[in-house]
Short mmCIF file of N, CA and C in Angstrom, two decimals:
data_model
loop_
_atom_site.label_atom_id
_atom_site.label_comp_id
_atom_site.label_asym_id
_atom_site.label_seq_id
_atom_site.Cartn_x
_atom_site.Cartn_y
_atom_site.Cartn_z
N PHE H 1 111.41 123.81 88.55
CA PHE H 1 111.33 122.39 88.83
C PHE H 1 110.72 122.28 90.80
N VAL H 2 109.75 121.19 90.87
CA VAL H 2 109.42 121.24 92.72
C VAL H 2 110.17 120.08 92.64
N LYS H 3 110.66 120.11 93.92
CA LYS H 3 112.24 118.86 94.68
C LYS H 3 110.38 118.19 95.49
N GLY H 4 110.24 117.28 95.54
CA GLY H 4 109.07 116.65 96.26
C GLY H 4 107.90 116.01 95.25
N VAL H 5 106.75 115.98 96.00
CA VAL H 5 105.82 115.13 94.94
C VAL H 5 104.70 115.96 95.67
N VAL H 6 103.84 116.25 94.62
CA VAL H 6 102.74 117.54 94.63
C VAL H 6 101.51 116.59 94.61
N VAL H 7 100.27 117.14 95.79
CA VAL H 7 99.33 116.13 96.09
C VAL H 7 98.50 116.61 95.05
N GLY H 8 97.92 115.97 94.60
CA GLY H 8 97.00 115.94 93.41
C GLY H 8 95.57 116.13 93.92
N LYS H 9 94.69 115.23 94.43
CA LYS H 9 93.87 115.19 95.02
C LYS H 9 93.63 114.93 96.71
N VAL H 10 92.60 115.17 97.29
CA VAL H 10 92.22 115.02 98.62
C VAL H 10 91.00 114.67 98.61
N ASP H 11 90.39 113.67 99.27
CA ASP H 11 88.94 113.31 99.33
C ASP H 11 88.67 114.33 100.53
N PRO H 12 87.66 114.89 100.24
CA PRO H 12 86.91 116.08 101.57
C PRO H 12 86.57 114.74 102.74
N GLY H 13 86.61 114.96 104.00
CA GLY H 13 86.73 113.75 104.85
C GLY H 13 87.44 112.54 105.35
N SER H 14 88.56 112.67 103.99
CA SER H 14 89.12 111.49 104.09
C SER H 14 90.32 111.64 105.21
N PRO H 15 90.54 110.81 106.25
CA PRO H 15 92.07 111.16 107.47
C PRO H 15 93.13 111.98 107.05
N ALA H 16 93.04 112.47 105.71
CA ALA H 16 94.46 113.01 105.25
C ALA H 16 94.00 114.53 105.26
N HIS H 17 92.80 114.75 104.75
CA HIS H 17 91.99 116.12 105.00
C HIS H 17 91.92 116.22 106.34
N VAL H 18 91.59 115.38 106.59
CA VAL H 18 90.94 115.63 108.56
C VAL H 18 92.58 116.33 109.23
N GLN H 19 93.37 115.51 108.83
CA GLN H 19 95.16 116.21 109.56
C GLN H 19 95.53 117.44 108.70
N GLY H 20 94.55 117.90 107.35
CA GLY H 20 95.28 118.78 107.20
C GLY H 20 95.99 118.72 105.55
N LEU H 21 96.04 117.77 104.88
CA LEU H 21 96.53 117.72 103.84
C LEU H 21 95.82 118.07 102.40
N ARG H 22 96.29 119.03 102.08
CA ARG H 22 95.72 119.55 100.93
C ARG H 22 96.22 119.75 99.44
N GLU H 23 95.61 119.64 98.77
CA GLU H 23 95.88 119.46 97.03
C GLU H 23 96.66 120.74 96.76
N GLY H 24 97.72 120.37 96.08
CA GLY H 24 98.70 121.25 95.70
C GLY H 24 99.88 120.99 96.93
N ALA H 25 99.89 120.80 98.02
CA ALA H 25 100.74 120.78 98.91
C ALA H 25 102.20 119.79 98.72
N VAL H 26 103.41 120.21 98.75
CA VAL H 26 104.25 119.42 98.11
C VAL H 26 104.40 118.15 99.20
N ILE H 27 104.76 116.80 98.94
CA ILE H 27 105.67 115.78 100.39
C ILE H 27 106.92 116.05 99.88
N VAL H 28 107.68 116.73 101.09
CA VAL H 28 108.99 116.37 100.54
C VAL H 28 109.75 115.47 101.66
N GLY H 29 109.32 114.65 102.77
CA GLY H 29 109.32 113.35 103.66
C GLY H 29 108.68 112.42 103.91
N VAL H 30 109.01 111.45 104.53
CA VAL H 30 108.15 110.38 104.76
C VAL H 30 108.38 109.38 105.95
N ASN H 31 108.16 109.97 106.79
CA ASN H 31 108.46 109.11 108.45
C ASN H 31 110.00 109.38 108.68
N GLY H 32 110.55 110.47 107.93
CA GLY H 32 111.92 110.98 108.39
C GLY H 32 112.69 110.88 107.49
N LYS H 33 112.29 110.89 106.16
CA LYS H 33 113.32 110.20 104.77
C LYS H 33 112.88 110.99 103.71
N ALA H 34 113.75 111.69 103.09
CA ALA H 34 113.82 112.55 102.13
C ALA H 34 112.99 112.29 101.00
N VAL H 35 111.92 113.01 100.42
CA VAL H 35 111.41 112.53 99.47
C VAL H 35 111.76 113.50 98.56
N SER H 36 112.61 113.22 97.07
CA SER H 36 112.72 114.07 95.91
C SER H 36 111.89 114.18 94.38
N GLY H 37 111.01 113.17 94.60
CA GLY H 37 110.46 112.11 93.40
C GLY H 37 109.36 111.71 93.78
N PRO H 38 108.72 110.99 92.63
CA PRO H 38 107.61 110.11 92.63
C PRO H 38 108.59 108.76 92.82
N SER H 39 109.29 108.40 92.75
CA SER H 39 109.92 107.52 92.71
C SER H 39 110.56 107.21 94.51
N ASP H 40 110.64 107.97 95.22
CA ASP H 40 110.89 108.04 96.43
C ASP H 40 109.51 107.94 97.33
N LEU H 41 108.20 108.64 96.60
CA LEU H 41 107.60 108.04 97.60
C LEU H 41 107.03 106.84 97.02
N ASP H 42 106.92 106.31 96.02
CA ASP H 42 106.75 104.89 95.73
C ASP H 42 107.55 103.98 96.63
N GLN H 43 109.11 104.06 96.78
CA GLN H 43 109.68 103.50 97.67
C GLN H 43 109.30 103.47 98.89
N SER H 44 109.09 104.55 99.40
CA SER H 44 108.52 104.80 101.28
C SER H 44 107.16 104.00 101.00
N LEU H 45 106.28 104.28 100.35
CA LEU H 45 105.08 103.93 100.67
C LEU H 45 104.25 102.45 100.07
N GLY H 46 105.24 102.37 99.12
CA GLY H 46 104.78 101.05 98.14
C GLY H 46 105.52 99.72 98.77
N SER H 47 106.59 99.80 99.34
CA SER H 47 107.31 98.37 99.62
C SER H 47 107.14 97.98 100.92
N LEU H 48 106.75 97.08 101.16
CA LEU H 48 107.08 96.38 102.46
C LEU H 48 108.00 96.22 103.69
N GLN H 49 108.96 95.98 102.76
CA GLN H 49 110.18 95.72 103.25
C GLN H 49 110.76 97.05 103.79
N HIS H 50 110.35 98.33 103.55
CA HIS H 50 111.21 99.04 103.66
C HIS H 50 109.98 100.08 104.93
N TRP H 51 108.93 99.66 105.29
CA TRP H 51 108.25 99.72 106.56
C TRP H 51 108.19 99.27 107.63
N PRO H 52 108.58 99.92 108.59
CA PRO H 52 109.22 99.28 109.95
C PRO H 52 108.33 98.55 110.76
N ARG H 53 108.44 97.18 110.88
CA ARG H 53 107.43 96.34 111.49
C ARG H 53 106.78 96.93 112.78
N GLY H 54 106.02 97.12 112.73
CA GLY H 54 104.96 97.07 113.60
C GLY H 54 104.48 99.10 113.61
N GLN H 55 105.13 99.80 112.74
CA GLN H 55 104.48 101.25 113.00
C GLN H 55 103.37 101.12 111.75
N THR H 56 102.24 101.89 112.11
CA THR H 56 100.99 102.10 112.03
C THR H 56 100.86 103.43 111.93
N LEU H 57 101.51 104.33 112.10
CA LEU H 57 101.85 106.23 111.99
C LEU H 57 102.58 106.27 110.50
N LEU H 58 102.07 107.09 110.05
CA LEU H 58 102.64 107.69 108.52
C LEU H 58 102.85 109.05 108.82
N GLU H 59 104.50 109.62 108.68
CA GLU H 59 104.20 111.13 108.95
C GLU H 59 104.84 111.83 107.91
N LEU H 60 103.55 112.73 107.16
CA LEU H 60 104.42 113.34 106.07
C LEU H 60 105.01 114.62 106.32
N GLU H 61 106.27 114.86 105.89
CA GLU H 61 106.89 116.28 105.82
C GLU H 61 105.66 117.29 104.69
N LEU H 62 105.93 118.35 105.07
CA LEU H 62 104.91 118.78 103.72
C LEU H 62 105.47 120.44 103.66
N GLN H 63 105.34 120.76 102.47
CA GLN H 63 105.55 122.38 102.12
C GLN H 63 103.82 123.07 101.69
N PRO H 64 103.32 123.71 102.61
CA PRO H 64 101.99 124.09 101.75
C PRO H 64 101.68 123.79 100.64
N GLU H 65 102.61 124.90 99.79
CA GLU H 65 102.87 125.54 98.34
C GLU H 65 104.50 125.14 97.86
N PRO H 66 104.30 124.58 96.51
CA PRO H 66 105.74 124.51 95.82
C PRO H 66 106.80 125.77 96.42
N GLY H 67 107.95 125.76 97.28
CA GLY H 67 108.58 127.01 97.23
C GLY H 67 109.01 127.59 98.75
N GLN H 68 107.63 126.91 99.56
CA GLN H 68 107.58 127.47 100.78
C GLN H 68 107.59 126.92 101.87
N PRO H 69 108.28 127.71 103.22
CA PRO H 69 108.85 126.42 103.93
C PRO H 69 107.93 125.12 104.33
N THR H 70 108.81 124.24 104.99
CA THR H 70 107.87 123.04 105.42
C THR H 70 107.68 123.01 106.99
#
């Protein structure tokens, strides 16, 4: 069982890829809030009411692979 959300695909050359996001990495946090599954990620990214006003930076906490340290 993986706690977090496994990244499925990252387009080469995209800002996420340039910053080091890779397929198979596990997103375990967004902007300092824990992510334990897809619903947490959707809530963190998909709802404007949860996005801090004026914030333009997205900070992800990742495990390079399931079970590895963040």
